[in-house]
mmCIF file of C-alpha atoms in Angstrom:
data_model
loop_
_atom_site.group_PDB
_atom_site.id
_atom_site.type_symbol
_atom_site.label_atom_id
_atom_site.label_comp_id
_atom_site.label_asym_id
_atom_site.label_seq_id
_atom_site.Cartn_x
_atom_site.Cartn_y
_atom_site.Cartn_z
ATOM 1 C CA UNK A 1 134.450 83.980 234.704
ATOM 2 C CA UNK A 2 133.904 81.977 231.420
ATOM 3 C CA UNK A 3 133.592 78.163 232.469
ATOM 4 C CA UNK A 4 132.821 77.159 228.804
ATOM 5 C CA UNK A 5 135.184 76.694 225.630
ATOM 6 C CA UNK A 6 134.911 79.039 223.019
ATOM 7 C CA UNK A 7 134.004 76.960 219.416
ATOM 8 C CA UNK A 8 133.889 79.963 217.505
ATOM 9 C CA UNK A 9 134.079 83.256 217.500
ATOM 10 C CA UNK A 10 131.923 85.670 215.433
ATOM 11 C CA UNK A 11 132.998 89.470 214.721
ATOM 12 C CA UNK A 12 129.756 91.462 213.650
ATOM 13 C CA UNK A 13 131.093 94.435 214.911
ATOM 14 C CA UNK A 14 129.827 97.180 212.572
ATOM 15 C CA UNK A 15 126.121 95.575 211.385
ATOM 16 C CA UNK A 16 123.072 96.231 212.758
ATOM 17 C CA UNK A 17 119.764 95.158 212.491
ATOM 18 C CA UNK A 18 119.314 92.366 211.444
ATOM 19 C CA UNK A 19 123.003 90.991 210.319
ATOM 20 C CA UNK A 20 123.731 89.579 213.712
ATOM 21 C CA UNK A 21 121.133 87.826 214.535
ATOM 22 C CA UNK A 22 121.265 86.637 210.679
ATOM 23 C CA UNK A 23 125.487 85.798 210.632
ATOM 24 C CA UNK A 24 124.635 84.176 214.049
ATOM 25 C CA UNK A 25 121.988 81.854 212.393
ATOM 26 C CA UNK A 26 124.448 80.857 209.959
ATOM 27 C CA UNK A 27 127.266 80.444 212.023
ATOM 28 C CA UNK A 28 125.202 77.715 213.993
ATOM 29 C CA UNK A 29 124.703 76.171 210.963
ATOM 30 C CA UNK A 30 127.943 74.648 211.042
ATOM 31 C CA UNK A 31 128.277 73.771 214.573
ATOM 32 C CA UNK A 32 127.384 70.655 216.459
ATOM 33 C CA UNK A 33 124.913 70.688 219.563
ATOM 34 C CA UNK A 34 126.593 71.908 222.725
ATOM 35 C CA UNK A 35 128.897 73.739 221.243
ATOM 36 C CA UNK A 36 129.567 77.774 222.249
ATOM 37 C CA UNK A 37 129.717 80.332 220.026
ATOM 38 C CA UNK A 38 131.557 83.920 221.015
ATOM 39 C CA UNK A 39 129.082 86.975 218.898
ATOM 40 C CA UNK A 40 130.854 90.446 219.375
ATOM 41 C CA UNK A 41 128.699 93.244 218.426
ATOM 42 C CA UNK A 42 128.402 96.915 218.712
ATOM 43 C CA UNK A 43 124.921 96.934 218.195
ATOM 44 C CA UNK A 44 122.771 98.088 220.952
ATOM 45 C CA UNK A 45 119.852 95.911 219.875
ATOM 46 C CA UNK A 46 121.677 92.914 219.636
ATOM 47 C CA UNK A 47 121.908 92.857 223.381
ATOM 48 C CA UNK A 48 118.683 92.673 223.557
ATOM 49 C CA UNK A 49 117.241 90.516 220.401
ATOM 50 C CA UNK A 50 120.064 87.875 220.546
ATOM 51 C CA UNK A 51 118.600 86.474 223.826
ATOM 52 C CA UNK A 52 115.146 86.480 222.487
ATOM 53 C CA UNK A 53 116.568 84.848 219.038
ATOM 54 C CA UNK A 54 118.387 82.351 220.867
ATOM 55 C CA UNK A 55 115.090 81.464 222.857
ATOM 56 C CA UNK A 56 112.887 81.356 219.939
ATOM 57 C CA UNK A 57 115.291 79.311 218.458
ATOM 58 C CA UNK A 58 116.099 76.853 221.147
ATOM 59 C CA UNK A 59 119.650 77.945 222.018
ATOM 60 C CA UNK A 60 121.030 78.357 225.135
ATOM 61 C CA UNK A 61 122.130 82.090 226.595
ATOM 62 C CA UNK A 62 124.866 81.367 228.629
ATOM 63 C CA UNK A 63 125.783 85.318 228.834
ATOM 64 C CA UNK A 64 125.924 89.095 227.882
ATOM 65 C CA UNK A 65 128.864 90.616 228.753
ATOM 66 C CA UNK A 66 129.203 94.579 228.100
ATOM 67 C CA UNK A 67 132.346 96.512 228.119
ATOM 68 C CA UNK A 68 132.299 100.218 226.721
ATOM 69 C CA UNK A 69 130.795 99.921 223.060
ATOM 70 C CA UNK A 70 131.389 96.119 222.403
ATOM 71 C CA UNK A 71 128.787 93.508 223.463
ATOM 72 C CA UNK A 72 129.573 90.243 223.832
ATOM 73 C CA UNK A 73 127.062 87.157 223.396
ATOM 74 C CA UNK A 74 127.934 83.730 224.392
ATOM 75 C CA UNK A 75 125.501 81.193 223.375
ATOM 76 C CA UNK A 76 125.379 77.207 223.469
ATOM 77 C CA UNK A 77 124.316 75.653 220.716
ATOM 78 C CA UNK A 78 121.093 73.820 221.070
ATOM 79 C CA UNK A 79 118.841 73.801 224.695
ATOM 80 C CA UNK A 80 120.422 72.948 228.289
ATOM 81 C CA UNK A 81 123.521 71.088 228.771
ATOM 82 C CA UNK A 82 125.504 68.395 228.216
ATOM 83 C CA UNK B 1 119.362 74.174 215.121
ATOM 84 C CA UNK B 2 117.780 72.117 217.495
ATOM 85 C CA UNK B 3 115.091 69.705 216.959
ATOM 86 C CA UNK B 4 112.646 71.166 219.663
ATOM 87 C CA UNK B 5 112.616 74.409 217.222
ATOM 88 C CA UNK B 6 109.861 75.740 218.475
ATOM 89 C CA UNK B 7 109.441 78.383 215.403
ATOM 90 C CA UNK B 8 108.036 76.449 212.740
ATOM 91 C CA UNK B 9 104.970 78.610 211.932
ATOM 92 C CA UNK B 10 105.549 80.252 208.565
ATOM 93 C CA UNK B 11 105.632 83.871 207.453
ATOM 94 C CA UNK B 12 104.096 85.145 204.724
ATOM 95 C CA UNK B 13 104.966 88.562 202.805
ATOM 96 C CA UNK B 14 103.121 89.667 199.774
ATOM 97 C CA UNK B 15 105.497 92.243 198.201
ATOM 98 C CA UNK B 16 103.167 94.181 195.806
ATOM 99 C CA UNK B 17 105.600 97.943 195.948
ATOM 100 C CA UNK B 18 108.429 98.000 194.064
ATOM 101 C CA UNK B 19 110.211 100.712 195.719
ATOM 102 C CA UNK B 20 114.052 99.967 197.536
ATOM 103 C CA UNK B 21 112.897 101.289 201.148
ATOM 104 C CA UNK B 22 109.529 99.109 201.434
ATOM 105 C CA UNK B 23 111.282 96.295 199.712
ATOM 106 C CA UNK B 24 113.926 96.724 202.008
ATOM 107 C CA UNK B 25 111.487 96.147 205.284
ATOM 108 C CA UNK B 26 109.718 92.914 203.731
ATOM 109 C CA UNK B 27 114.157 91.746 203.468
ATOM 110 C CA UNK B 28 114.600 92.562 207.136
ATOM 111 C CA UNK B 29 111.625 90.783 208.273
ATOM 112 C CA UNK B 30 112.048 87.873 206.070
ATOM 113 C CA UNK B 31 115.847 87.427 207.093
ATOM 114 C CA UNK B 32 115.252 87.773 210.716
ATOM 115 C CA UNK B 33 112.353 85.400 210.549
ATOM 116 C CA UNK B 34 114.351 83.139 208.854
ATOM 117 C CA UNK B 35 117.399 83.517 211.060
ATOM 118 C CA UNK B 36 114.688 82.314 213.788
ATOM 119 C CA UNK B 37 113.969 79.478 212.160
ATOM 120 C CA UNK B 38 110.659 80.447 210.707
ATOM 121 C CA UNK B 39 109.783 78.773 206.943
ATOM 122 C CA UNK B 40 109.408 82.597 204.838
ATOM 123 C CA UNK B 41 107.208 83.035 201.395
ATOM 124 C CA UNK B 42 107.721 85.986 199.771
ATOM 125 C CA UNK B 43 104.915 86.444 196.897
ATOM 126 C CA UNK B 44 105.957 89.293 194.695
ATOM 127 C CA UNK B 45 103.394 90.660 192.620
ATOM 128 C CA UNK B 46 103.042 94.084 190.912
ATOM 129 C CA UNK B 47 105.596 96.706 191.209
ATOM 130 C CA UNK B 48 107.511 94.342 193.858
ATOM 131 C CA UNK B 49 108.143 91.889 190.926
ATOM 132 C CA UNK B 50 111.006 94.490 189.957
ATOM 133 C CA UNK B 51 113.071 93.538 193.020
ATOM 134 C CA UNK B 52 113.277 90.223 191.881
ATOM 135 C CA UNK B 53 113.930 90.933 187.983
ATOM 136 C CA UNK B 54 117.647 90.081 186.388
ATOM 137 C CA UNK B 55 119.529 93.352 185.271
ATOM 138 C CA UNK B 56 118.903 94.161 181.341
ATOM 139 C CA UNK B 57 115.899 93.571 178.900
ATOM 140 C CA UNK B 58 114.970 97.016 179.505
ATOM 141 C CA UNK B 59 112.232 95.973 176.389
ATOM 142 C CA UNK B 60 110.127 93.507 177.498
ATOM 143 C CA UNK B 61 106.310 92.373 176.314
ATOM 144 C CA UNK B 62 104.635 91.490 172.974
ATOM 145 C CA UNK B 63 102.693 94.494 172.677
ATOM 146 C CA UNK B 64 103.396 98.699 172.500
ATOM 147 C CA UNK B 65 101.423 98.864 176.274
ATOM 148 C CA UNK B 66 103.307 96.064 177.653
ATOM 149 C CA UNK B 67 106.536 97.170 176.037
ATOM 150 C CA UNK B 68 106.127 101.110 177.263
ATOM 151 C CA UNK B 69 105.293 99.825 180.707
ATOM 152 C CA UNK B 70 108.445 97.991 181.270
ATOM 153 C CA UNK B 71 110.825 100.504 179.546
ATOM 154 C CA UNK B 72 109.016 103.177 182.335
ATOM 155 C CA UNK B 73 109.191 100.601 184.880
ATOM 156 C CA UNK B 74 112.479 99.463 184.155
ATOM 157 C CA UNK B 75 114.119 98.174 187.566
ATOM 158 C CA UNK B 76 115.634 95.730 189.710
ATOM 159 C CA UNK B 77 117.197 95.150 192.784
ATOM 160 C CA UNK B 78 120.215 97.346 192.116
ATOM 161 C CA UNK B 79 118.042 100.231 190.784
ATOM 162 C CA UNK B 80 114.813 100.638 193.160
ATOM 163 C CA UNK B 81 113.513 104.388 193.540
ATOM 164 C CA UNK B 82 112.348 105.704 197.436
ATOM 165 C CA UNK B 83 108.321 105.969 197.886
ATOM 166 C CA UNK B 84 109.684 109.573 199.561
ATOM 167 C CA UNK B 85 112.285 111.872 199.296
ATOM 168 C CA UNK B 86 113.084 110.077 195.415
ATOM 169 C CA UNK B 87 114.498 113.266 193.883
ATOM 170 C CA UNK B 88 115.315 111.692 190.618
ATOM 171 C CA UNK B 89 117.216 108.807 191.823
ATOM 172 C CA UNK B 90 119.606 111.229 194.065
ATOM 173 C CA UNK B 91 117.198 110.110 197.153
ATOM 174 C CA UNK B 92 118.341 105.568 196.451
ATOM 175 C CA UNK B 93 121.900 106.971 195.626
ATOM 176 C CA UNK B 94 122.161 109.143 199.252
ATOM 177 C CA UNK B 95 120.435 106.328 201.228
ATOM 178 C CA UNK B 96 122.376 103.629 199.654
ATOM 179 C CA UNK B 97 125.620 105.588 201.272
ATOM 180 C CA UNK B 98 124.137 106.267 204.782
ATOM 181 C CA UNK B 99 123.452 102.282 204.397
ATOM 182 C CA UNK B 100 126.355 100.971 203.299
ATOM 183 C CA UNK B 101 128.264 103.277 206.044
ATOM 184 C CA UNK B 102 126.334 101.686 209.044
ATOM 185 C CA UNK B 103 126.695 98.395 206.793
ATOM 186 C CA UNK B 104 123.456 97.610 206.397
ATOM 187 C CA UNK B 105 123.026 95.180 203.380
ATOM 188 C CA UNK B 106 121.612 96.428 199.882
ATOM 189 C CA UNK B 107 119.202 95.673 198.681
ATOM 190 C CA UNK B 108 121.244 92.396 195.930
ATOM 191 C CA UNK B 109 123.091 90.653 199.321
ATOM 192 C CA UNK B 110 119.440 91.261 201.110
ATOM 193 C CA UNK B 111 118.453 88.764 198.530
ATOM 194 C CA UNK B 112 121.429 86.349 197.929
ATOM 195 C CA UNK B 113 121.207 86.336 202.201
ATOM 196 C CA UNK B 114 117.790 85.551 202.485
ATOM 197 C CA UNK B 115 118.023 82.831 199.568
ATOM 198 C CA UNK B 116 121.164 81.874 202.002
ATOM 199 C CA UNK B 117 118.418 81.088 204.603
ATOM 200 C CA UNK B 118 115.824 79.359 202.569
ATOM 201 C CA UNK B 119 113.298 82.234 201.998
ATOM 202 C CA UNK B 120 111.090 81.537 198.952
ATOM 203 C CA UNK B 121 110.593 83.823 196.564
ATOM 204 C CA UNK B 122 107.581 83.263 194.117
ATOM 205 C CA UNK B 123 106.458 85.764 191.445
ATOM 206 C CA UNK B 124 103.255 86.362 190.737
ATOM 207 C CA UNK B 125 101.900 85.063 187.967
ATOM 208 C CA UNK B 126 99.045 87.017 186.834
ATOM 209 C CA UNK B 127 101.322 90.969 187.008
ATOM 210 C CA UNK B 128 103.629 88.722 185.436
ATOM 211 C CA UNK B 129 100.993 87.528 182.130
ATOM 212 C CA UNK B 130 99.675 91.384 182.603
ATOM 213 C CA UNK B 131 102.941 93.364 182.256
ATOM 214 C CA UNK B 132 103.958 90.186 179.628
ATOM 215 C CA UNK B 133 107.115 89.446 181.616
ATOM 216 C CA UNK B 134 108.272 85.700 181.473
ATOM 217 C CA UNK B 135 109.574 83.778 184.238
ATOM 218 C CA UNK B 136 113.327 84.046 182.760
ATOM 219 C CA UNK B 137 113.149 87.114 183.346
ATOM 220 C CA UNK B 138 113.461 87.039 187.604
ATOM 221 C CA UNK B 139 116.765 85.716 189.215
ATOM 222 C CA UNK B 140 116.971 82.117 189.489
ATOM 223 C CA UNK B 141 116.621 81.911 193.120
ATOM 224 C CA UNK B 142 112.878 82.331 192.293
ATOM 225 C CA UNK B 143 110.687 79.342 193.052
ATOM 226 C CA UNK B 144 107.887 78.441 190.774
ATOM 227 C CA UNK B 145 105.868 81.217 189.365
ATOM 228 C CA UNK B 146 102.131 80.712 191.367
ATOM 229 C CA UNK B 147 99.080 82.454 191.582
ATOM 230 C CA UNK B 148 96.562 83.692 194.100
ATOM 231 C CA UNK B 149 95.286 80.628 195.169
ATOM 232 C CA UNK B 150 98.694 78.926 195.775
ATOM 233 C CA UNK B 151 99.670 81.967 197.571
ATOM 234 C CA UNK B 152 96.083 81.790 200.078
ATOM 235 C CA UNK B 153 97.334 78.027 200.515
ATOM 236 C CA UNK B 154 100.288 78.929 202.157
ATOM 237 C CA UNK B 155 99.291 81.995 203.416
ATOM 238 C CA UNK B 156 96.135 80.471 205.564
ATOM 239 C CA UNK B 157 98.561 78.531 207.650
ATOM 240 C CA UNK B 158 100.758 81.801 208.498
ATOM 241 C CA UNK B 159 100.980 82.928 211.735
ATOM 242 C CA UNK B 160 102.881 86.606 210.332
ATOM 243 C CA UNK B 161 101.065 87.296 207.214
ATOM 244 C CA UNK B 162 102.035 91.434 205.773
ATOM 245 C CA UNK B 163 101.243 93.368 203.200
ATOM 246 C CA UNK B 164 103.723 95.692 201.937
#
């Protein structure tokens, strides 16, 4: 179901509010525009304030996958698509 | 981040208390802004100039008022009392284990993170002439020491501007 590369891969699993969100920020840092980043979390908020951070920040949400306790957040770097 | 970043209006946090949880709101505000891409000022003035102060000196000013205030203010970001619930220090020392257990940062990554990020940190510089602290006496993430009017000036452009 994922028809996009995974660049990187960030584990936040066990910080909440406002680490991922934060750790995301920085992990984008490093990455060129277009590329994908992978954020696992198992914070319920996150789900909902890592699509509004990537808006406000003009990233691309590309999707929220759920399974159990983990959340997954897949988000392009930068706005659209190559 | 991209170029079309459409966040560039700047927040603005005057940090006047000096105790860990209030402190601890103005960090998660100013990280999270800053994580969004939003410039952050943090003016510390008052009490909330302990947050920023270096461990040690615990005698500090050129006078017996100065010098009594700042041995019975003694504190920094490692060693904040609760504005509830302090209970002689046993109130920090249980939240700081409920924190650190649902790893939320303390209150010295709080800072090293949202220095990380490119929040500014400026000290106020009348508390600081009043209490007769010196500017080597905050971390050196700090930014230049600036008063009231300096702070307004950045302030008046601020689209978040709190009080805590």
């Amino acid at each position: 179901m994922t028809q996009y590369t995974i660049d990187k891969s960030l584990d936040a699993r066990g910080w909440c509010c406002p680490m991922p969100s934060v750790k995301t920020a920085l992990a984008l840092e490093g990455m060129a525009d277009g590329q994908v980043i992978e954020v696992i979390t198992d914070d319920p908020v996150s789900k909902r304030d890592l699509p509004v951070w990537a808006e406000a920040t003009g990233n691309t949400l590309l999707a929220v996958e759920e399974t159990d306790s983990t959340i997954k957040i897949y988000l392009r770097k930068g706005e659209a698509q190559a | 981040m991209s170029d079309k970043t459409l966040n560039k209006k700047p927040v603005t946090i005057v940090l006047f208390s000096g105790e860990l949880d209030k402190a601890m709101a103005a960090f998660v505000i100013a990280t999270s802004a800053a994580s969004m891409g939003m410039p952050v000022s943090i003016f510390f003035t008052f009490w909330g100039l302990n947050v920023i102060k270096k461990q040690g000196g615990l005698i500090k000013g050129s006078n017996w008022m100065q010098r009594m205030l700042n041995i019975m203010n003694y504190g920094h970001a490692r060693k904040l009392a609760l504005s509830k619930m302090n209970m002689l220090g046993m109130g920090p020392a249980m939240l700081k284990t409920m924190m650190a257990k649902k790893r939320v940062p303390d209150m010295a990554e709080f800072i090293k993170t949202a220095a990380a990020l490119g929040v500014k940190f400026y000290p106020c510089e009348m508390s600081m002439t009043v209490m007769g602290l010196k500017k080597e006496d905050f971390l050196d993430e700090r930014e230049a020491v600036i008063g009231a009017v300096s702070y307004l000036s950045i302030a008046k452009d601020s689209q978040v501007n709190l009080f805590i």
